[in-house]
GROMACS .gro file of C-alpha atoms in nm:
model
  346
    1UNK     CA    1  -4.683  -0.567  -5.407
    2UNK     CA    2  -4.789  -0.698  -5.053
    3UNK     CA    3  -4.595  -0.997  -5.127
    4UNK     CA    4  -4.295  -0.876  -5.231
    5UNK     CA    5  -4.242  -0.608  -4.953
    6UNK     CA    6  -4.294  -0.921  -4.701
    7UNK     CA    7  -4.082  -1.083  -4.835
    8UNK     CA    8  -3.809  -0.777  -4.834
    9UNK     CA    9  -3.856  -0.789  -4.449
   10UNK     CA   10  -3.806  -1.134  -4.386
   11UNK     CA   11  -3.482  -1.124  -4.570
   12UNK     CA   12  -3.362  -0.799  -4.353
   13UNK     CA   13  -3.472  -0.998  -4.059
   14UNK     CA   14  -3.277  -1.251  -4.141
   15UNK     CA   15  -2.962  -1.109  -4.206
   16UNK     CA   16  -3.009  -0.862  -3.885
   17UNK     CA   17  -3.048  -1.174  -3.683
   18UNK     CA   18  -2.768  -1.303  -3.788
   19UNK     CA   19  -2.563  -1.048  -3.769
   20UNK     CA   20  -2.660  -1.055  -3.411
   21UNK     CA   21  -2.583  -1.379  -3.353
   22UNK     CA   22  -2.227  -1.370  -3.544
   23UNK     CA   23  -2.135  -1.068  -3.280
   24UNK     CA   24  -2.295  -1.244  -2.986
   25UNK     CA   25  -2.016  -1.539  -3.095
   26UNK     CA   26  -1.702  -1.308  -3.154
   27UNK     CA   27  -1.776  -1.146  -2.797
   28UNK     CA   28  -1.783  -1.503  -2.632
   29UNK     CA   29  -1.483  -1.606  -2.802
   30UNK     CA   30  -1.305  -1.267  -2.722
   31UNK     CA   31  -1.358  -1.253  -2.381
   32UNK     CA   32  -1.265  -1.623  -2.336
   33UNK     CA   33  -0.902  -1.567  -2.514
   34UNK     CA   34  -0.864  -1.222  -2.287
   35UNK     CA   35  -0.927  -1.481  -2.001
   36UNK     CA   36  -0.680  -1.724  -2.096
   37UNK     CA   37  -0.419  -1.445  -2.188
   38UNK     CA   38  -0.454  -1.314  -1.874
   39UNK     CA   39  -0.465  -1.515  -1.605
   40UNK     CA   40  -0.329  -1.398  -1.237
   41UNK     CA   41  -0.058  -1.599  -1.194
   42UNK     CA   42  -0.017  -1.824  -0.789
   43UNK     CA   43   0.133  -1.649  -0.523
   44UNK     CA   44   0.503  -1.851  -0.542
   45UNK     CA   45   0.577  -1.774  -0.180
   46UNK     CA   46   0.571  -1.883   0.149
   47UNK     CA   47   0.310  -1.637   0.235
   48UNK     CA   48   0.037  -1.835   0.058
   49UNK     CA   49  -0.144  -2.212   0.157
   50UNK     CA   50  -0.005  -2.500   0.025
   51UNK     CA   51  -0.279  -2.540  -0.197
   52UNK     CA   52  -0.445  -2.203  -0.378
   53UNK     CA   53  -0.785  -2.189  -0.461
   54UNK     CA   54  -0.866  -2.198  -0.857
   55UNK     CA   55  -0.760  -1.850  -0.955
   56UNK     CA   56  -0.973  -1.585  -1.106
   57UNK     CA   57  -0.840  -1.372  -1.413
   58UNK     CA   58  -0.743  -1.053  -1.350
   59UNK     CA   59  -0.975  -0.908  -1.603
   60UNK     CA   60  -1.282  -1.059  -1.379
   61UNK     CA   61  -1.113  -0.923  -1.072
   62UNK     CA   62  -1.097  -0.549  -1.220
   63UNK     CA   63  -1.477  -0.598  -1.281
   64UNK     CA   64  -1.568  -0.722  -0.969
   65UNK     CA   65  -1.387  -0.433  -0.790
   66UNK     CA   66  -1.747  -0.251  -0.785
   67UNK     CA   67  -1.896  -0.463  -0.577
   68UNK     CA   68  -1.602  -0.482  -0.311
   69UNK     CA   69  -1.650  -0.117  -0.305
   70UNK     CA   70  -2.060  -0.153  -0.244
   71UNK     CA   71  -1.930  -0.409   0.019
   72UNK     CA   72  -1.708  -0.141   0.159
   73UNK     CA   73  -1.959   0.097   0.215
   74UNK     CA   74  -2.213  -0.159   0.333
   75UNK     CA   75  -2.451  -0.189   0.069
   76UNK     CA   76  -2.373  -0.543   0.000
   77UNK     CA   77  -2.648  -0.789   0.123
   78UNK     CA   78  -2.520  -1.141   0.280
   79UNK     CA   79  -2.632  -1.302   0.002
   80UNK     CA   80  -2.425  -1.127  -0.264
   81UNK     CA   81  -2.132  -1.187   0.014
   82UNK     CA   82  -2.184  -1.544   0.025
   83UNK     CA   83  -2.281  -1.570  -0.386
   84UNK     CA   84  -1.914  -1.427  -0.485
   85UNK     CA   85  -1.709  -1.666  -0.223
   86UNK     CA   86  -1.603  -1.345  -0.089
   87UNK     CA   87  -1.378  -1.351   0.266
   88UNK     CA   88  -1.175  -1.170   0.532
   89UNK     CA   89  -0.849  -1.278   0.524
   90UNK     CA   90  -0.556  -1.190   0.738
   91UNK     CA   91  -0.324  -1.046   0.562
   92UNK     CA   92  -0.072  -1.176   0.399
   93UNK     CA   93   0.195  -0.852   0.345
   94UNK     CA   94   0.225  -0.560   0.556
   95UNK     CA   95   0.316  -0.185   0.520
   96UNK     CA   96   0.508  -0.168   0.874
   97UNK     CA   97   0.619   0.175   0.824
   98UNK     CA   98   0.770   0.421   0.842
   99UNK     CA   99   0.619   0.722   1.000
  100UNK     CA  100   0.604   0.984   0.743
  101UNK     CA  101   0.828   0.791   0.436
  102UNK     CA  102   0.493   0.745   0.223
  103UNK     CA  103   0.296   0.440   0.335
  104UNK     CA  104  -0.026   0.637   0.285
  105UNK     CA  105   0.074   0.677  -0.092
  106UNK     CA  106   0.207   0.321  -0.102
  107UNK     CA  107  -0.123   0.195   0.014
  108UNK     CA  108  -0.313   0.383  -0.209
  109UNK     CA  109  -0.092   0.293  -0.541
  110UNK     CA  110  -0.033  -0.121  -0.472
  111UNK     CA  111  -0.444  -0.139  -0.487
  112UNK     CA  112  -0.420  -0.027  -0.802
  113UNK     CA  113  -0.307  -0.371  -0.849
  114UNK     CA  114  -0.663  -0.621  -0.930
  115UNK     CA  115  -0.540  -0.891  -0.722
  116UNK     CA  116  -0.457  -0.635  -0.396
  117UNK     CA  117  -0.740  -0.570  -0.101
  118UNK     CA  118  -0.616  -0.311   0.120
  119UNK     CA  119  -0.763  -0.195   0.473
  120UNK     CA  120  -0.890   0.140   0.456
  121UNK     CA  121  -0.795   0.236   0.802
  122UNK     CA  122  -0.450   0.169   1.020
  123UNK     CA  123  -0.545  -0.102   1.280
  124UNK     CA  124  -0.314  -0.089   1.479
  125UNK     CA  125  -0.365  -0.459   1.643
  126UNK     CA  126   0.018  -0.580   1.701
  127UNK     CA  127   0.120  -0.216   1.860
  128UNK     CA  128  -0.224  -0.127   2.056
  129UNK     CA  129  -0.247  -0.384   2.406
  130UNK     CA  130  -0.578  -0.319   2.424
  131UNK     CA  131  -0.659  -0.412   2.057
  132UNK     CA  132  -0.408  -0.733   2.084
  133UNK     CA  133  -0.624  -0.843   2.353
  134UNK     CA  134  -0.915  -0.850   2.113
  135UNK     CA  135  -0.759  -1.138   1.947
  136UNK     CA  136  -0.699  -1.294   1.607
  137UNK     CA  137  -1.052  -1.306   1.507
  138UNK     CA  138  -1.077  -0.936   1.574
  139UNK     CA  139  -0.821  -0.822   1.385
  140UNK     CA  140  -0.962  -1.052   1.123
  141UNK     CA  141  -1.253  -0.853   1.109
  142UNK     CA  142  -1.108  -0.565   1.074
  143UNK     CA  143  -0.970  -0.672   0.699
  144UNK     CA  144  -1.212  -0.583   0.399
  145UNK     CA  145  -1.370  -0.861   0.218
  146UNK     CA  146  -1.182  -0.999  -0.055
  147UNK     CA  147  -1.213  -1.291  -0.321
  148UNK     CA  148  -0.972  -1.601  -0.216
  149UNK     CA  149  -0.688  -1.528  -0.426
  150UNK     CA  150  -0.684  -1.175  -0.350
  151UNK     CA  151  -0.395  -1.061  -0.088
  152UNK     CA  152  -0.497  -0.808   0.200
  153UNK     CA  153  -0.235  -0.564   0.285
  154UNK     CA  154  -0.266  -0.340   0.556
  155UNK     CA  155  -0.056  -0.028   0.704
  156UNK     CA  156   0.006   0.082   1.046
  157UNK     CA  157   0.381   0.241   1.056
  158UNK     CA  158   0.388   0.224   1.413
  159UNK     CA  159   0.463  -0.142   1.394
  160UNK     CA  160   0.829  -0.074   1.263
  161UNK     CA  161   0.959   0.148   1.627
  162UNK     CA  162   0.757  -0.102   1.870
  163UNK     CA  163   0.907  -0.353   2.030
  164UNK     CA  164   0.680  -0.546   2.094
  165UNK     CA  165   0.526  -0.607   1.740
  166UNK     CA  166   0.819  -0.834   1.519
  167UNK     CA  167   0.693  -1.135   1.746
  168UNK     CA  168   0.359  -1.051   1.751
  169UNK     CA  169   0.364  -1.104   1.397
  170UNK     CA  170   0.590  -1.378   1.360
  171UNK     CA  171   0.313  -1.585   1.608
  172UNK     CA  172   0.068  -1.488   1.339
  173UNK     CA  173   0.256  -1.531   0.991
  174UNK     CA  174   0.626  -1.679   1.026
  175UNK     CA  175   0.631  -1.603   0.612
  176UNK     CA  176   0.447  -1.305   0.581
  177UNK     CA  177   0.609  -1.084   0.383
  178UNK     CA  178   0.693  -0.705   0.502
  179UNK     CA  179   0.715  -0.374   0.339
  180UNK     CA  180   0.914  -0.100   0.454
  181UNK     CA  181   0.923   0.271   0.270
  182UNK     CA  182   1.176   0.494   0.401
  183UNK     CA  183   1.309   0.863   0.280
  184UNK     CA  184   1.616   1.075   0.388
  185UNK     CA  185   1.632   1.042   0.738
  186UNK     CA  186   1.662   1.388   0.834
  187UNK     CA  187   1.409   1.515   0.566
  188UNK     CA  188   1.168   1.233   0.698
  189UNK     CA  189   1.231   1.359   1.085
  190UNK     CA  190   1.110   1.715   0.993
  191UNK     CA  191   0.799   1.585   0.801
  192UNK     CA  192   0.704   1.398   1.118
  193UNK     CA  193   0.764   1.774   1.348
  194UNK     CA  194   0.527   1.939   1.063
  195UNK     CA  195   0.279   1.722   1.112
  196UNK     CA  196   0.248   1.715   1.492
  197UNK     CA  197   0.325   2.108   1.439
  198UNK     CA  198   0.026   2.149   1.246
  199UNK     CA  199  -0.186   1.941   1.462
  200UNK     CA  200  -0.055   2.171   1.798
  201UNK     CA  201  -0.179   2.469   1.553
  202UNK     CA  202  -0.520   2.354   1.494
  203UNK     CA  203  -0.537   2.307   1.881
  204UNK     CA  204  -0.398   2.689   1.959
  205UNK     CA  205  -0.100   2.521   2.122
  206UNK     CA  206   0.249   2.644   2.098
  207UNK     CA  207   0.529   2.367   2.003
  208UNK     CA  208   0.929   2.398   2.030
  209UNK     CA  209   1.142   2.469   1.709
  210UNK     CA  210   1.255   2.156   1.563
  211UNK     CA  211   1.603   2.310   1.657
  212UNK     CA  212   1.534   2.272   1.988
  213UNK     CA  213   1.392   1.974   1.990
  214UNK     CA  214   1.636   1.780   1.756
  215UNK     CA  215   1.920   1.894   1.918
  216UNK     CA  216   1.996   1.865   2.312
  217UNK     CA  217   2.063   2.221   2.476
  218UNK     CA  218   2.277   2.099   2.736
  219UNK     CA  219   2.566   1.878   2.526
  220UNK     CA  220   2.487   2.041   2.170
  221UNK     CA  221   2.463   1.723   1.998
  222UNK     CA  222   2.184   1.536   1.834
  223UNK     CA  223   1.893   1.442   2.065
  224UNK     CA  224   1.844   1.087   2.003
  225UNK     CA  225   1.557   1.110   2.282
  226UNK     CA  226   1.367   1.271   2.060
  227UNK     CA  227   1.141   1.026   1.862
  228UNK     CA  228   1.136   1.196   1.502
  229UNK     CA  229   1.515   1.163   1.534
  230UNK     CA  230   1.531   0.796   1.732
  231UNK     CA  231   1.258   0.730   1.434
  232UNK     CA  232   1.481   0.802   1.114
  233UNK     CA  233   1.767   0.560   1.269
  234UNK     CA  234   1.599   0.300   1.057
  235UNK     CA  235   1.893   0.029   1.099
  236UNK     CA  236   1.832   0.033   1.467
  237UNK     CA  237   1.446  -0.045   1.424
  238UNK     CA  238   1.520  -0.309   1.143
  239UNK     CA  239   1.787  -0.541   1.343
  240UNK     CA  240   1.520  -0.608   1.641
  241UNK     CA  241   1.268  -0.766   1.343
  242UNK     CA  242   1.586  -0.965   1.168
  243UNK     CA  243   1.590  -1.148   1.520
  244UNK     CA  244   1.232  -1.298   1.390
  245UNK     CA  245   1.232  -1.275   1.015
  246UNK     CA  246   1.469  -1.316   0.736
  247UNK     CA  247   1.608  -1.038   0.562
  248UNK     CA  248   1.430  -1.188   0.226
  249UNK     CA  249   1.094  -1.155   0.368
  250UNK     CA  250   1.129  -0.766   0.391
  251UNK     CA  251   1.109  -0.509   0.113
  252UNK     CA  252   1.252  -0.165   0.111
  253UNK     CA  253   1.072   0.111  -0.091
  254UNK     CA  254   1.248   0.456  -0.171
  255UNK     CA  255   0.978   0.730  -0.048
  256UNK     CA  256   1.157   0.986  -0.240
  257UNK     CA  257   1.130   0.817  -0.574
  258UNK     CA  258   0.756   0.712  -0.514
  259UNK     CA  259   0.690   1.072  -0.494
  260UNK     CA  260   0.903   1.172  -0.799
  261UNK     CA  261   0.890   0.877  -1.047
  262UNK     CA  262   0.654   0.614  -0.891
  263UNK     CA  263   0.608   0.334  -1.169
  264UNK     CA  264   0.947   0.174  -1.191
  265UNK     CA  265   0.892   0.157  -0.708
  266UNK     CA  266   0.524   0.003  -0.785
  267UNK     CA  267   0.701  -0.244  -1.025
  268UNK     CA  268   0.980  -0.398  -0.797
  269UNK     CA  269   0.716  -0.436  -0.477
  270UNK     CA  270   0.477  -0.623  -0.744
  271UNK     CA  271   0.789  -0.843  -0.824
  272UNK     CA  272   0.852  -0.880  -0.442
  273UNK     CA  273   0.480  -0.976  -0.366
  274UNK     CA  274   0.498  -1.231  -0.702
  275UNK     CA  275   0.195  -1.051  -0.839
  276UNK     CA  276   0.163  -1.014  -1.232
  277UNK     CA  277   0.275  -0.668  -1.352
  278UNK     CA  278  -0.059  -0.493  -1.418
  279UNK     CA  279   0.004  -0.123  -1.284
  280UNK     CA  280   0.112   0.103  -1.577
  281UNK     CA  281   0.204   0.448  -1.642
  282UNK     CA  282  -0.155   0.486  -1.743
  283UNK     CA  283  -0.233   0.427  -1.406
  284UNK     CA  284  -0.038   0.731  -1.276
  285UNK     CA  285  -0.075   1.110  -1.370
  286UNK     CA  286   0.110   1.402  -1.244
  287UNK     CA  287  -0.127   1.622  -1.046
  288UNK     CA  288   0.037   1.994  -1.143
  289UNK     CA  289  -0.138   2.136  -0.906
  290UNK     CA  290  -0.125   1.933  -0.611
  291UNK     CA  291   0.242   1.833  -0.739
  292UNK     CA  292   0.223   1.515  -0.678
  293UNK     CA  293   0.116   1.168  -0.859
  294UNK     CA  294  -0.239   1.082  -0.871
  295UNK     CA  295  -0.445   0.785  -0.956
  296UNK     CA  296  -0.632   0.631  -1.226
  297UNK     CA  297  -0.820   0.289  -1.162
  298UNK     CA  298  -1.023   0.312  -1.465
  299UNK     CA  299  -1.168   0.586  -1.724
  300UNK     CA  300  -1.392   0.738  -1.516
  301UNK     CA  301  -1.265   0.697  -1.182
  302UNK     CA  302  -0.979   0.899  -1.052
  303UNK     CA  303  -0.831   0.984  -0.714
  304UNK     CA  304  -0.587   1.196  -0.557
  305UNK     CA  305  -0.418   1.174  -0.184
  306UNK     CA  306  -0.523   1.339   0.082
  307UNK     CA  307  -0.482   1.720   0.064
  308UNK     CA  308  -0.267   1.678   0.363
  309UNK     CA  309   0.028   1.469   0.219
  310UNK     CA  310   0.310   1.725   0.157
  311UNK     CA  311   0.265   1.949   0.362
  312UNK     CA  312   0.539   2.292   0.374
  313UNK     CA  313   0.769   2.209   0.582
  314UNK     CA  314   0.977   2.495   0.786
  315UNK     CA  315   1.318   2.603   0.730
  316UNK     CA  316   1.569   2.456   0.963
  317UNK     CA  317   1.918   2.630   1.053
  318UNK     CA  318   2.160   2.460   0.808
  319UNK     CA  319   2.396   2.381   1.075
  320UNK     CA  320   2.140   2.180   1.245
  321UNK     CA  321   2.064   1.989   0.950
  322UNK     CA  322   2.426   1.949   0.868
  323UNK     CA  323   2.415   1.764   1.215
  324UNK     CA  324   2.173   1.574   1.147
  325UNK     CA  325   2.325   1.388   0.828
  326UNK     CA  326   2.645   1.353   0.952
  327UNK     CA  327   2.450   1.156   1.273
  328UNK     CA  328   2.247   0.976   1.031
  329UNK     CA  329   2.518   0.875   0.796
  330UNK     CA  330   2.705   0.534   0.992
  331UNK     CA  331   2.338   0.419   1.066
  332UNK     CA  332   2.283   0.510   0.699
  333UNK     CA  333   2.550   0.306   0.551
  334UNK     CA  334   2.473   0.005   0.777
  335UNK     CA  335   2.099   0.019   0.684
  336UNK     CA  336   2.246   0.024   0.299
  337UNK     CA  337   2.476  -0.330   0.396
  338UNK     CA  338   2.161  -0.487   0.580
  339UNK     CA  339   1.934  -0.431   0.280
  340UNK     CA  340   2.107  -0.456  -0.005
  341UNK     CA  341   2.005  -0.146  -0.139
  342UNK     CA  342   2.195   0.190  -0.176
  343UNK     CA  343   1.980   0.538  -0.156
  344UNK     CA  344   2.154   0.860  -0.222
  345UNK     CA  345   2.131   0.997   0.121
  346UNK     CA  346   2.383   1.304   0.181
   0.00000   0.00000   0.00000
C-alpha cells in the first residue's frame, strides 16, 4: 500500500513539474513576441543624434516607468541610476506656450506616451537672465532622468511672448522641434485676467474689470498694451521665432479641442514628434464632475489636473467682446495662412 501511494506522488510530481516548466516556456516565448511586436520605433528627425542608441520596447519602457517615478521623488540610489543607463537629457521638443491655451494639460497627456520624460516644473531658463546665466549644464539638470531613447519635453509658455528666447534656443537645438497650443484669442485673454484675478483675491487686493483693462478709456478701442490682449495676437509672437526656425519644426495644438475631444490632438503631436501611436481612448476618461478629461496610465493609477484648471470665468459686456474678435480676426486669419491650419475662431 506504501508502495503504491509513493508511487501516486511521484507521478503528480511529475506532471506538476512539468506543467511548471511548459508555462515557464510559453511566458518566455510570449513576452519575447510582445517585444518584437512592439518595438519603439527611431526618432526620424532632425531632433535626434545621428546615431540612436539600441532602442528599448515600449512594453519595457511602461514597466520601467516605476522606477523613474522612485527617481523622481529621490528614492533612487546611484547605483540603480547608473545600473538602468539612465540620463538627463536636454530636451529635445518644447511646449513654448501659450499662456493659458492648455500646456499644463498638454504636458500632462503627451507623458502618457512610454517613450516621453517630461519636467515636472516650468524652468524657465531661455526667458529668466538670471537662470540663462546658470548655463547649459544647469538647465540640464533641471531635466528628469530618462532612459536614452526617451525624449524630455518641457513647458514654460513664457518662452513664446519673449524676445529674447527663439535664439536662445536656436544656439541650443537648431532642430528642436516646438509645440505651440493656442485657444480663441479672446476666450484665452480672459482666462489669463481670471487667473491673475484670483490670485489679487487670495491677496485681499482689488483688480480692474477686464473691461477696463482690455479696452483703452481714452480712444475706446482695444488696448493692445495690455498683455492678455498683446498675448492672444499669436501671429505677432510666431513671426519673430520663423526668423530662427522653420515653420516645419513647429506644431500647433487646438486648446479647445484638447479640452473637448482630446485623443484625435494627442494623436497628430505623436505623429509630429515621430513617436509610435500608443495613447488610446483607454487612456482618457471624462471626469463628470470636474468636467474635464482625466488620466489613466495604467489600472490602478489614475490622475486628474489640477483643481485649478478651468476656473469660472466672469461675464464680460458683449460689446467688449464683440471688440475683441473683430481685433483678433486679421491677426487670426494670418496666423491660419502661417500655419497651415484653420480653427473656427468667430
Amino acid at each position: 500500500m506504501l508502495f503504491k501511494q509513493q508511487a501516486l506522488l511521484r507521478q503528480k510530481l511529475f506532471v506538476l513539474g512539468s506543467l511548471a516548466i511548459g508555462s515557464l516556456l510559453y511566458l518566455v516565448a510570449r513576452v519575447g513576441s510582445l517585444d518584437r511586436l512592439q518595438p519603439i520605433c527611431p526618432i526620424e528627425s532632425r531632433l535626434g543624434p545621428p546615431h540612436l542608441p539600441e532602442q528599448i520596447p515600449l512594453r519595457t519602457l511602461q514597466y520601467k516607468r516605476g522606477l523613474l517615478h522612485e527617481i523622481r521623488k529621490g528614492n533612487a540610489t546611484k547605483e540603480q541610476i547608473r545600473l538602468h543607463n539612465l540620463v538627463q537629457q536636454l530636451p529635445r521638443a518644447i511646449i513654448i506656450g501659450v499662456r493659458k491655451g492648455g500646456t499644463r494639460a498638454l504636458l500632462e497627456m503627451l507623458n502618457l506616451h512610454p517613450a516621453v520624460v517630461k519636467a515636472s516644473q516650468e524652468i524657465h531658463f531661455f526667458d529668466n537672465e538670471q537662470n540663462y546665466a546658470r548655463g547649459i549644464d544647469w538647465y540640464r539638470e533641471k531635466m528628469p532622468f530618462s532612459f536614452p531613447n526617451q525624449i524630455t519635453i518641457e513647458k514654460s509658455p513664457a518662452y513664446f511672448i519673449t524676445e529674447e528666447v527663439p535664439e536662445r534656443i536656436f544656439k541650443m537645438n537648431s532642430s528642436i522641434k516646438l509645440l505651440i497650443i493656442v485657444r480663441e484669442p479672446t476666450t484665452r485673454a480672459v482666462s489669463d485676467y481670471t487667473q491673475v484675478l484670483e490670485g489679487k483675491e487670495r491677496k485681499n487686493k482689488t483688480y480692474h474689470k477686464f473691461e477696463k483693462l482690455a479696452i483703452d478709456g481714452n480712444t475706446c478701442e482695444v488696448n493692445i498694451k495690455y498683455k492678455a490682449v498683446r498675448t492672444s495676437i499669436y501671429t505677432k509672437h510666431l513671426e519673430r521665432w520663423l526668423k530662427y526656425f522653420p515653420v516645419e519644426q513647429f506644431h500647433i495644438v487646438d486648446g479647445d479641442r484638447l479640452i473637448t475631444d482630446p485623443l484625435p490632438e494627442l494623436q497628430l503631436v505623436e505623429r509630429f514628434l515621430n513617436l509610435p501611436s500608443r495613447i488610446s481612448q483607454y487612456n482618457l476618461y471624462f471626469n463628470a464632475t470636474r468636467g474635464f478629461y482625466c488620466l489613466r496610465f495604467n489600472i490602478v493609477f489614475n490622475k486628474c489636473l489640477a483643481g485649478s484648471k478651468g476656473r469660472i470665468h466672469p461675464e464680460v459686456d458683449p460689446s467688449v467682446v464683440a471688440k475683441l474678435r473683430k481685433f483678433f480676426h486679421p491677426f487670426n486669419q494670418k496666423f491660419y495662412q502661417i500655419t497651415g491650419r484653420t480653427f473656427n475662431w468667430p
